Short mmCIF file of C-alpha atoms in Angstrom, two decimals:
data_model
loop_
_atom_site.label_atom_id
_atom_site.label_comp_id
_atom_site.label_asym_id
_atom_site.label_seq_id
_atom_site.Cartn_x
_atom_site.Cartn_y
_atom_site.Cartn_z
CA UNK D 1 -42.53 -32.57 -69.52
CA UNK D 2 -43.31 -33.95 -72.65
CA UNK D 3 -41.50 -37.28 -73.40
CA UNK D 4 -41.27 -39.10 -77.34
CA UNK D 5 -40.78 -42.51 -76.07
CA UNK D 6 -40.61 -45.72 -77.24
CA UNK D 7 -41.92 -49.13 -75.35
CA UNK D 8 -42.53 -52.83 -75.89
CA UNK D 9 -44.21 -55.66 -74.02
CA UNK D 10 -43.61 -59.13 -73.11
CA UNK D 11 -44.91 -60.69 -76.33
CA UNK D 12 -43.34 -58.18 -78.85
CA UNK D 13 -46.05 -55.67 -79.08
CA UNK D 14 -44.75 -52.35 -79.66
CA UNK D 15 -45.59 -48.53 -78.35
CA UNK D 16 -44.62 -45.62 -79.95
CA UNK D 17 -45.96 -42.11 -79.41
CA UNK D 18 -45.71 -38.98 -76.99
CA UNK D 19 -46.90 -38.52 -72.96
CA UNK D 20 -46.76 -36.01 -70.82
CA UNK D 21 -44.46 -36.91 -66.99
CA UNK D 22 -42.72 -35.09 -64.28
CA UNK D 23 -39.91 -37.38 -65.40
CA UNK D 24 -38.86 -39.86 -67.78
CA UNK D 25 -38.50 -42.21 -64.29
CA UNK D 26 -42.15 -41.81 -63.76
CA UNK D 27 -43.00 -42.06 -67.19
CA UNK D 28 -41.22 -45.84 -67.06
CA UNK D 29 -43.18 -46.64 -64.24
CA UNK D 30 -46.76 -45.54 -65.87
CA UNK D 31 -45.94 -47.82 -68.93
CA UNK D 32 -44.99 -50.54 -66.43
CA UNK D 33 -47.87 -50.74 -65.19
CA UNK D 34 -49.32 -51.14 -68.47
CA UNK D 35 -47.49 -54.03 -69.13
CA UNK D 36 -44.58 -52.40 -71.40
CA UNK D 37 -41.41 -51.98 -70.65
CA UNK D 38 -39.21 -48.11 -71.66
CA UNK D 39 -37.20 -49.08 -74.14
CA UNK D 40 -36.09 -45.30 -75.13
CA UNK D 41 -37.46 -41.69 -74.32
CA UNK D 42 -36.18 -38.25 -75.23
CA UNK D 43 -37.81 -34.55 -74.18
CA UNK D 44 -39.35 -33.19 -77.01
CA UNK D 45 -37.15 -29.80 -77.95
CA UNK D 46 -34.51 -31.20 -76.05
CA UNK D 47 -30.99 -33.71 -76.76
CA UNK D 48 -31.26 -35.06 -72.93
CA UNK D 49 -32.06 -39.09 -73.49
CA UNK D 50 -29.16 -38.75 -75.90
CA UNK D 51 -27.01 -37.00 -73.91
CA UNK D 52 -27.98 -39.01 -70.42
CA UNK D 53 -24.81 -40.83 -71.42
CA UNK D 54 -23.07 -37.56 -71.95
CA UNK D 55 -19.47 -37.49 -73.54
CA UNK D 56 -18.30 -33.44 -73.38
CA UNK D 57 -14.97 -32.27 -74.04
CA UNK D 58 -12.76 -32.76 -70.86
CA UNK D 59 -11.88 -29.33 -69.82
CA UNK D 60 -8.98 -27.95 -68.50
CA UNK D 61 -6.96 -31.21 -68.66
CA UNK D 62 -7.32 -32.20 -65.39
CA UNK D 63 -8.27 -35.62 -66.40
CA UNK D 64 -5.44 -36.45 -68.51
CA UNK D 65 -2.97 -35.67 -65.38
CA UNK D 66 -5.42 -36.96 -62.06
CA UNK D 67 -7.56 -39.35 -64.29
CA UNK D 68 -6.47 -42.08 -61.66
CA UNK D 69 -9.21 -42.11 -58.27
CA UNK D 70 -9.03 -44.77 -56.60
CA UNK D 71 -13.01 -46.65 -56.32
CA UNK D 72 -12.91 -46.18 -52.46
CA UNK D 73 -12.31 -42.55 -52.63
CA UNK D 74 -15.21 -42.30 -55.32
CA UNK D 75 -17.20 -44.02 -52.94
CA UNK D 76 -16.78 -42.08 -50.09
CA UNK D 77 -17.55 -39.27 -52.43
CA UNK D 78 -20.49 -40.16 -53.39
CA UNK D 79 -21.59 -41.82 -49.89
CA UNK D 80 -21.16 -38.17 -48.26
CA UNK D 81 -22.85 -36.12 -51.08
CA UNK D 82 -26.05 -38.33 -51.21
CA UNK D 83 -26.52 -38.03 -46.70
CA UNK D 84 -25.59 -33.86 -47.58
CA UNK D 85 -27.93 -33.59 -49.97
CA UNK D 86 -30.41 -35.64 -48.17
CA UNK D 87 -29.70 -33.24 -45.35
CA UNK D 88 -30.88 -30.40 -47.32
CA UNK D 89 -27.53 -28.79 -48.05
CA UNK D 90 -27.30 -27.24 -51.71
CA UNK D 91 -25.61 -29.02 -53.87
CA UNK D 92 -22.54 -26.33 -54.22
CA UNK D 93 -22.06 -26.20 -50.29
CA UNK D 94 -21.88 -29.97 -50.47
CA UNK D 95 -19.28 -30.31 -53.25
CA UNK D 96 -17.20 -27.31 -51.36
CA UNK D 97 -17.33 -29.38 -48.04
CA UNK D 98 -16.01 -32.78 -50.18
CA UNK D 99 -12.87 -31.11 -51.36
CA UNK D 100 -11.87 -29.68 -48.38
CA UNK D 101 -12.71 -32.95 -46.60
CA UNK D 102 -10.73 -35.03 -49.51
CA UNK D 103 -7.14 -35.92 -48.76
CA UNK D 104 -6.35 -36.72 -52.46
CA UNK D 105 -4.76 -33.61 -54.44
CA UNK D 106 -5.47 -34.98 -57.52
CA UNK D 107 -9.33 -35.59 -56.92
CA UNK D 108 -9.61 -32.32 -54.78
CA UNK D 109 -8.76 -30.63 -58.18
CA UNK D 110 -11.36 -32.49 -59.85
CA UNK D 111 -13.95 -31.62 -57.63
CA UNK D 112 -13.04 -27.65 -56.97
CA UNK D 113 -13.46 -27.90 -61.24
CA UNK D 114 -16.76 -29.56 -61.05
CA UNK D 115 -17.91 -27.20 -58.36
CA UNK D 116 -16.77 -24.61 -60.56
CA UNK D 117 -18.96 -25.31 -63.27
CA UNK D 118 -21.85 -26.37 -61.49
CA UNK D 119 -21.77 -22.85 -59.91
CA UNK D 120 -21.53 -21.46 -63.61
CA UNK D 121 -25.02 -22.97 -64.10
CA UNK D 122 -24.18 -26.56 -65.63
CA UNK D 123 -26.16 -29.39 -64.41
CA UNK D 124 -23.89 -31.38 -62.03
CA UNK D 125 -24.30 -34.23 -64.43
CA UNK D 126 -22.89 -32.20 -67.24
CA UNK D 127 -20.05 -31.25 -64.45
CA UNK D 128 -19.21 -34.40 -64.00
CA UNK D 129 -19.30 -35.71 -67.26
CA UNK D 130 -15.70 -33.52 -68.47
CA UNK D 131 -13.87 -36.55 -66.39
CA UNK D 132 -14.90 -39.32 -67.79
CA UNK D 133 -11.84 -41.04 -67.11
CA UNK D 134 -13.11 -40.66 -62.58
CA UNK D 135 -16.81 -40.35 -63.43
CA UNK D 136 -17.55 -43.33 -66.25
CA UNK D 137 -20.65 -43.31 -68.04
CA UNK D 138 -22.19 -45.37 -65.30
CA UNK D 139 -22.02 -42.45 -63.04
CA UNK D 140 -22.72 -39.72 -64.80
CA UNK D 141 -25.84 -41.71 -66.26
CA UNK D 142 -27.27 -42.08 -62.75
CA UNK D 143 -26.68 -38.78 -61.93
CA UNK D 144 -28.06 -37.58 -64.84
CA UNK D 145 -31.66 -39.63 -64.33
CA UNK D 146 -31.28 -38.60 -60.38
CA UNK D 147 -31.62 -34.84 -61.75
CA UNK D 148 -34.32 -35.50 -64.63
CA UNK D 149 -36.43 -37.25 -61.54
CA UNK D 150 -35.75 -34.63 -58.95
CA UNK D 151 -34.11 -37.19 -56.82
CA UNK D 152 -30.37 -36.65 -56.80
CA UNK D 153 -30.11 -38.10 -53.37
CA UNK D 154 -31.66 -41.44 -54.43
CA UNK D 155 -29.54 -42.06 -57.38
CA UNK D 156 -26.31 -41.27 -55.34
CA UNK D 157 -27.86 -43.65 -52.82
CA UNK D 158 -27.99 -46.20 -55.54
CA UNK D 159 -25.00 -45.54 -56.93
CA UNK D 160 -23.21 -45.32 -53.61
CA UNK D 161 -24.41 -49.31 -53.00
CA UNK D 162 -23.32 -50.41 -56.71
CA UNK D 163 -19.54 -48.77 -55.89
CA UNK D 164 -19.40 -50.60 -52.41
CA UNK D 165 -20.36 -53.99 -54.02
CA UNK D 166 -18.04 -53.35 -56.83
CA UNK D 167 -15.40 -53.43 -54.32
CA UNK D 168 -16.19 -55.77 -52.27
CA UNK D 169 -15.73 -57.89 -55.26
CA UNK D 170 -12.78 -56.73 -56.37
CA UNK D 171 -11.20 -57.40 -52.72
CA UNK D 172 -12.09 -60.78 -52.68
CA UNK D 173 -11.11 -61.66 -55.93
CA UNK D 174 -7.72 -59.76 -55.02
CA UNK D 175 -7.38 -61.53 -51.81
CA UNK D 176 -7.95 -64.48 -53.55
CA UNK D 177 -5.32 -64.02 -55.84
CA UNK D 178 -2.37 -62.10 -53.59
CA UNK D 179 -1.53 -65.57 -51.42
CA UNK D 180 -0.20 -67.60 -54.39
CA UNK D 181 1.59 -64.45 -56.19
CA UNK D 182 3.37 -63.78 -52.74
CA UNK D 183 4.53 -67.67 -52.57
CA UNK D 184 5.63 -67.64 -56.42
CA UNK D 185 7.71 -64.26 -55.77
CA UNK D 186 9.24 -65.81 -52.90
CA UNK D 187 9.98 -69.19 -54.42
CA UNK D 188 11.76 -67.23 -57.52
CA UNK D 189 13.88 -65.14 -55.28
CA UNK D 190 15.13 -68.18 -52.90
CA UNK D 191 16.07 -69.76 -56.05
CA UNK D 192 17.97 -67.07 -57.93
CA UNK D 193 19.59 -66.74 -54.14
CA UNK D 194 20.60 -70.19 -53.89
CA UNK D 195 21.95 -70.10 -57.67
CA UNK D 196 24.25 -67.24 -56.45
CA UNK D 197 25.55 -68.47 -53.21
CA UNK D 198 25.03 -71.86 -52.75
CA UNK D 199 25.33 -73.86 -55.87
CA UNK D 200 28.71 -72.43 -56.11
CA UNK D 201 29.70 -73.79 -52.95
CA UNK D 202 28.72 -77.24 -53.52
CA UNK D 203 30.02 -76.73 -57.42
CA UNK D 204 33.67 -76.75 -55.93
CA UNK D 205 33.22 -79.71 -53.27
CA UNK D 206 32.35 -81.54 -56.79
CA UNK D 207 35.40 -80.16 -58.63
CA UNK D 208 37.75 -81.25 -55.79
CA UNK D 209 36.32 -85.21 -55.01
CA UNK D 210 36.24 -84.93 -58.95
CA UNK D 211 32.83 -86.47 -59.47
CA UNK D 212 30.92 -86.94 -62.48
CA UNK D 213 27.78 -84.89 -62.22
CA UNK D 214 23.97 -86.03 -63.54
CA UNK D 215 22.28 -84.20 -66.25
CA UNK D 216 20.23 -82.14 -63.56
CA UNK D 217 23.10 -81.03 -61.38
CA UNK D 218 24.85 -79.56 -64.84
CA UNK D 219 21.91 -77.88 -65.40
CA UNK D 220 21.93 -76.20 -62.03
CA UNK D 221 25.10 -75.54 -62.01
CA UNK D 222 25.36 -74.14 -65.58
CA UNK D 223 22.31 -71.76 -64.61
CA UNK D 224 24.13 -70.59 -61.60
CA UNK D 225 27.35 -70.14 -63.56
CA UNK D 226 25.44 -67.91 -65.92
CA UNK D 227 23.81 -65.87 -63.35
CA UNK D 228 27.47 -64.79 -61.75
CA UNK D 229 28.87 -64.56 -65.03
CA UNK D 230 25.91 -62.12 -66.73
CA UNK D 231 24.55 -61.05 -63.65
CA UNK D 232 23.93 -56.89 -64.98
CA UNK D 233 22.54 -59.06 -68.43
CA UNK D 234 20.51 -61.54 -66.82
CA UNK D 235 18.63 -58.58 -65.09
CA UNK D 236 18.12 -56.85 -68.19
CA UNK D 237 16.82 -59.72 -70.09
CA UNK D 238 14.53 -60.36 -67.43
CA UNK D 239 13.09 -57.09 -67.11
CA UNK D 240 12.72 -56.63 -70.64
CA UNK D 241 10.64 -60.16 -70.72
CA UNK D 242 8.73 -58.65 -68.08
CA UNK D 243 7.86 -55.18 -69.94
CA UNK D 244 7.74 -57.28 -73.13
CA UNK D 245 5.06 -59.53 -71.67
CA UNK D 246 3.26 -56.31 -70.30
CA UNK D 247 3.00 -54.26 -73.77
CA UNK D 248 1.90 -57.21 -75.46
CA UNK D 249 -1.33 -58.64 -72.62
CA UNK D 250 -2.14 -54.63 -73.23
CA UNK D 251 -2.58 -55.39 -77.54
CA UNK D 252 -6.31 -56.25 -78.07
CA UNK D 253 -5.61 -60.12 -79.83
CA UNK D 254 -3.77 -60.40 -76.33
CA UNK D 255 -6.66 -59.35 -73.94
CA UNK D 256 -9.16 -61.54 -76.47
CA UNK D 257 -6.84 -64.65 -75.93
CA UNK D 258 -7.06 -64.32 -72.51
CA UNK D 259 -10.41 -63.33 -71.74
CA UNK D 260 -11.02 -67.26 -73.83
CA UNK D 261 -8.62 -68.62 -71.61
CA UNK D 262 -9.76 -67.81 -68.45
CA UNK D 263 -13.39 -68.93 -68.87
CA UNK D 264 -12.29 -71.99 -70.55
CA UNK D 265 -9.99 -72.68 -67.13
CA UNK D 266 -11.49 -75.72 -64.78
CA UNK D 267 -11.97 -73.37 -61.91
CA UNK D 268 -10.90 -69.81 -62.87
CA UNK D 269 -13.54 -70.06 -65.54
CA UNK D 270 -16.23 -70.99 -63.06
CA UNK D 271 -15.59 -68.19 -60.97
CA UNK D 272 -15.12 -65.73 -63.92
CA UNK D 273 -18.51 -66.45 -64.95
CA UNK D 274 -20.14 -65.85 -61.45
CA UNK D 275 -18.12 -62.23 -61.32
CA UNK D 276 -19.29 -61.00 -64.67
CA UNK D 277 -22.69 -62.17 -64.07
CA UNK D 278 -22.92 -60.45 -60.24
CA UNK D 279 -21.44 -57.50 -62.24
CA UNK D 280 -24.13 -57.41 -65.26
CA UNK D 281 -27.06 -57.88 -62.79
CA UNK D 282 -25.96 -55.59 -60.06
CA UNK D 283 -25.10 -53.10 -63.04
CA UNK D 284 -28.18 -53.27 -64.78
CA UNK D 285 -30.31 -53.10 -61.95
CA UNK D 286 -28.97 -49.95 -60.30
CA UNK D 287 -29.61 -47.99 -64.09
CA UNK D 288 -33.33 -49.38 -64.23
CA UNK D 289 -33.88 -48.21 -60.94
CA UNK D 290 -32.61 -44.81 -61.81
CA UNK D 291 -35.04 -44.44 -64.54
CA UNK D 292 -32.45 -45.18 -67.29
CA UNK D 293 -33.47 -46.56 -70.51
CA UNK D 294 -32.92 -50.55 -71.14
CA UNK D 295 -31.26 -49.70 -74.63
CA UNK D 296 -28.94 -47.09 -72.42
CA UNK D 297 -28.39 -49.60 -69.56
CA UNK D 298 -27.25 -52.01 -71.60
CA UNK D 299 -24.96 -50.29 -73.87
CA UNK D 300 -23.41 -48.98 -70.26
CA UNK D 301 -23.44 -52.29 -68.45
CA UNK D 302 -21.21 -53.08 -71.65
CA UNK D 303 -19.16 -50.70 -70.88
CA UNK D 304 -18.47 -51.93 -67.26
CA UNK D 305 -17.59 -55.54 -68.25
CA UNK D 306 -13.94 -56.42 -69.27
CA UNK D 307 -14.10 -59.53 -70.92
CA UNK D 308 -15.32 -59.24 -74.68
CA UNK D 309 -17.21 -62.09 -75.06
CA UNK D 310 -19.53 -60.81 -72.25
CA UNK D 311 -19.68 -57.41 -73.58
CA UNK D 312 -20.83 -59.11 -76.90
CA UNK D 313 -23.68 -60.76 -75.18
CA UNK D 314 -24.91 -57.35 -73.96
CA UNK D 315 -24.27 -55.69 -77.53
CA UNK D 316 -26.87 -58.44 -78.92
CA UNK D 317 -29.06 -58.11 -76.46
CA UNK D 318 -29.05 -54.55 -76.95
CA UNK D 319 -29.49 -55.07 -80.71
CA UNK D 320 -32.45 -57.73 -79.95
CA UNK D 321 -33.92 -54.94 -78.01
CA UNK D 322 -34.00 -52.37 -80.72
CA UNK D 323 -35.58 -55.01 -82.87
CA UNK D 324 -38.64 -55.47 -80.49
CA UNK D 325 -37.02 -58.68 -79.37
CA UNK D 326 -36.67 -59.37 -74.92
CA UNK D 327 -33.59 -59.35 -72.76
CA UNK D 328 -33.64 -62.51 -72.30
CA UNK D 329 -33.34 -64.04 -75.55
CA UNK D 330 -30.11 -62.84 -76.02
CA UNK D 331 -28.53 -64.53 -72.27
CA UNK D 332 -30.81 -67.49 -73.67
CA UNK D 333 -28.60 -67.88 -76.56
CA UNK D 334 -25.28 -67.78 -74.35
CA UNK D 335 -25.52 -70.45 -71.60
CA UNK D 336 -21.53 -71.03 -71.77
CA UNK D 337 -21.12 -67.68 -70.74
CA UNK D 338 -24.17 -66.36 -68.47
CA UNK D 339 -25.86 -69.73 -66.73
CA UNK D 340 -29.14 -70.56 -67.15
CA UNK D 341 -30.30 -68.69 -63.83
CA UNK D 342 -29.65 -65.57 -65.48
CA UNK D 343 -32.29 -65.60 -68.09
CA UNK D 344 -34.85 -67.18 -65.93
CA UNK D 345 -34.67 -64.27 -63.46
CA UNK D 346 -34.32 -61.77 -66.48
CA UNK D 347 -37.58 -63.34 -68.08
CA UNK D 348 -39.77 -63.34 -64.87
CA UNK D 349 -38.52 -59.83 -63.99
CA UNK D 350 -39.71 -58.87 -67.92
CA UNK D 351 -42.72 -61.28 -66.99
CA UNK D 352 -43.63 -59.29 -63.90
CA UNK D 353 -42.72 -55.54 -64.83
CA UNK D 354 -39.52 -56.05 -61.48
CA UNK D 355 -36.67 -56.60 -63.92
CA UNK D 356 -34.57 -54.39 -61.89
CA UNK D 357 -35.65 -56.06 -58.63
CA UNK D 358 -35.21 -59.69 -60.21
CA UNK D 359 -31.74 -58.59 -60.92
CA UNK D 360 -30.72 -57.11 -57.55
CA UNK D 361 -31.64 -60.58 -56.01
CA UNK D 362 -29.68 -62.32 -59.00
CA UNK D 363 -26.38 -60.19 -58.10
CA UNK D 364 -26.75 -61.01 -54.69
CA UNK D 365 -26.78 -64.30 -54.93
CA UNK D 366 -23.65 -64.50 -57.37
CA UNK D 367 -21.88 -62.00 -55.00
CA UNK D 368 -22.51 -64.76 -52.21
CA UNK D 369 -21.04 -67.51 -55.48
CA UNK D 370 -18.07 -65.73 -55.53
CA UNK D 371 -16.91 -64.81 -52.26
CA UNK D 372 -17.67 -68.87 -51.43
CA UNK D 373 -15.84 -69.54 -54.39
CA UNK D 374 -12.64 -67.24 -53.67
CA UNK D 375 -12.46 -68.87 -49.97
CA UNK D 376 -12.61 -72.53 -51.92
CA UNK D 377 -10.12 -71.34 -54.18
CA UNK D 378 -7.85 -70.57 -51.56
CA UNK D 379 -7.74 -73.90 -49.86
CA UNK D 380 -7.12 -75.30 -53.19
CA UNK D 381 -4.37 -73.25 -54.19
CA UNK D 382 -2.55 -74.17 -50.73
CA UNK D 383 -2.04 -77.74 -50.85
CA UNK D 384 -1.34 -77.28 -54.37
CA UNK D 385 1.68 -74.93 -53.92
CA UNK D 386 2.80 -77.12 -51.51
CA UNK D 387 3.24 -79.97 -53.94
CA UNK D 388 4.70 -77.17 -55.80
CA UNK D 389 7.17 -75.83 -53.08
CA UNK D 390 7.97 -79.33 -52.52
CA UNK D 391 8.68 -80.71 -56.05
CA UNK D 392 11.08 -77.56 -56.29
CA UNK D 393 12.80 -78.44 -52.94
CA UNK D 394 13.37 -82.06 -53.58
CA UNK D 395 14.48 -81.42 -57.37
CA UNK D 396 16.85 -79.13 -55.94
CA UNK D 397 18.15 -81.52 -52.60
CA UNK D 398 18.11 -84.48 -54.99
CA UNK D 399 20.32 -82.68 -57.63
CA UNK D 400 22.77 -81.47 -55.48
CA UNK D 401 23.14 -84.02 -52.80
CA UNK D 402 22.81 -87.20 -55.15
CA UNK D 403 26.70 -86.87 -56.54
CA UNK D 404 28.01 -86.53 -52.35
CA UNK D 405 26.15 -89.62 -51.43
CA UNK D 406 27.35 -91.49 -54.70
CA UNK D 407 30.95 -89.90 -53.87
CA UNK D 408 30.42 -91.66 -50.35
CA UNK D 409 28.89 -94.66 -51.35
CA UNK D 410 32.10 -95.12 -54.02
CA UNK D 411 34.63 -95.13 -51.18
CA UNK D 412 33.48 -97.20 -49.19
#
């Protein structure tokens, strides 16, 4: 095939021209070892390197009504295809044997259309690519180089390893996070319980010896007073807080606030970094190692990211790339978001024609950051709801008890 590409090396040096591959993967290797890196390549007569990020209309509408997979049943997905088609099975028989082997309704639909088309004569990229709302650009990119090299199987392989890391992250942040939301939920109902049918309880002992109450016991006992009195509006008002608060983290100045928040927090932001950083570097490197274009793997590592200052990073770097400029000028310019290690692997992987290697080490290592940092976190958190549980407790005891013991103390 003949490729229009477009390269660069280390010191700024640009390539432009035409040369003949089996595959656009092969051609990036050939130029490696020339000492440039593939910024860009498209098939002459053809709209593929536009289109390896393919957006075609969703057909059918089965996205809009199963768009939500869950990652583990994507990854089992694509786990089983790559061994099939490893195995030698055809690509058709393989799909055919996932959806009767997948329990989900909704995704067995998915795949019987994607069969369906594939069978019509579509590539399975292009298949794949009418749900983008399962399949995101990251997977259909990789598929899309896995069928321009001739080596499907590898790219699922690939691809298969980036979902089971993804997740693996994602549980431990989760984990991480579930023990203190399961305390706070707790805490909240044993107080709205004791507000019910406790405090008024005590409320009457303290009418009868006809003591005069502290500031903090009125306060308890004009919240629980309220809560019997408006229980059906007290609900209501707190579930429209709660759907209130919901609509408005989902507005964009909301999700911008936050995503400044969190890496500005002591610890959370610490750990925040590490995550986005495991997820740029294990991102990035399974794309290069499919054969996909830096300018396209960043733009789709963008993609990927949640937090918008780190997808602006990316978006310069992609820019800086266009402009001849490296990779790692752009994490260079960012050390409050992507540490310094970043950029020095980036640079020697640029350095040494491995970028994609360099950054399979680098997401390892911040993998094995985080999941010591979610285990630290949790031994923090503990103590620290303790103090929490405790201050609550004692408030509480102190509040209600304090007027009986005064009441005693009087008589006597």
């Amino acid at each position: 095939m003949l490729y229009a590409f477009k390269a660069k090396k280390l010191s700024g040096e640009e390539l432009n021209g035409e040369r003949e591959a089996p595959h656009k993967r092969e051609l990036a290797r050939s130029l490696r070892q020339e000492g440039y890196m593939l910024i860009a390549a498209t098939e002459k007569g053809e709209h593929v390197a536009k289109g390896i990020r393919m957006r075609l209309p969703v057909s059918a509408g089965f996205t809009r009504f199963f768009g939500h997979i869950s990652l583990t049943e994507k990854l089992m997905f694509t786990r089983n295809l790559s061994v099939m088609i490893k195995a030698g099975l055809s690509l058709t028989r393989a799909l055919d044997t996932l959806e009767r082997q997948t329990k989900s309704s909704a995704f067995k639909t998915i795949i019987r259309d994607v069969t369906e088309h594939v069978k019509k004569g579509e590539s399975f990229s292009e298949s794949i690519g009418r749900h983008p709302r399962v399949f995101p650009a990251l997977f259909t990119s990789m598929i899309a180089a896995g069928e321009l090299s001739g080596k499907l199987d590898e790219s699922l392989t690939i691809l298969a390893e980036q979902m089971k890391n993804e997740h693996e992250l994602r549980r431990k942040v989760r984990g991480a996070l579930i023990y203190p939301a399961v305390i706070l939920c707790v805490m909240i109902l044993i107080g709205i319980l004791m507000l019910i049918y406790v405090v008024p309880t005590l409320t009457s002992t303290f009418t009868e010896l006809g003591i005069e109450l502290p500031a903090s016991t009125r306060s308890i006992i004009a919240a629980s007073n309220f809560l019997l009195a408006n229980g059906l509006l007290s609900f209501a008002a707190f579930a429209g807080f709660v759907y209130g608060l919901f609509m408005f983290m989902r507005t964009e100045t909301a999700k911008r606030g936050l995503d400044v928040v969190i890496v500005k927090m002591p610890l959370i932001g610490k750990i925040a970094k590490e995550i986005n950083s495991a997820r740029t570097a294990r991102t990035m490197s399974s794309l290069i190692q499919s054969g996909v274009s830096i300018v396209e793997t960043l733009s789709i590592t963008r993609d990927v990211l949640q937090n918008h200052l780190f997808r602006n990073v990316l978006a310069e770097a992609r820019e800086g790339i266009q402009k001849g400029e490296t990779i790692t000028n752009a994490f260079n310019k960012h050390p409050e978001l992507y540490p310094i290690l970043v950029s020095e692997m980036i640079a020697v992987g640029e350095e040494t024609g491995k970028t994609a290697e360099m950054l399979e080490r680098l997401a390892e290592f911040y993998e094995g950051e985080v999941s010591a940092a979610t285990k630290d976190l949790s031994s923090i958190v503990e103590p620290f709801l303790m103090v929490l549980i405790g201050a609550v407790v004692g408030f509480f005891a102190i509040s209600m008890i304090q007027p009986l013991y005064t009441s005693i103390a009087e008589g006597f």
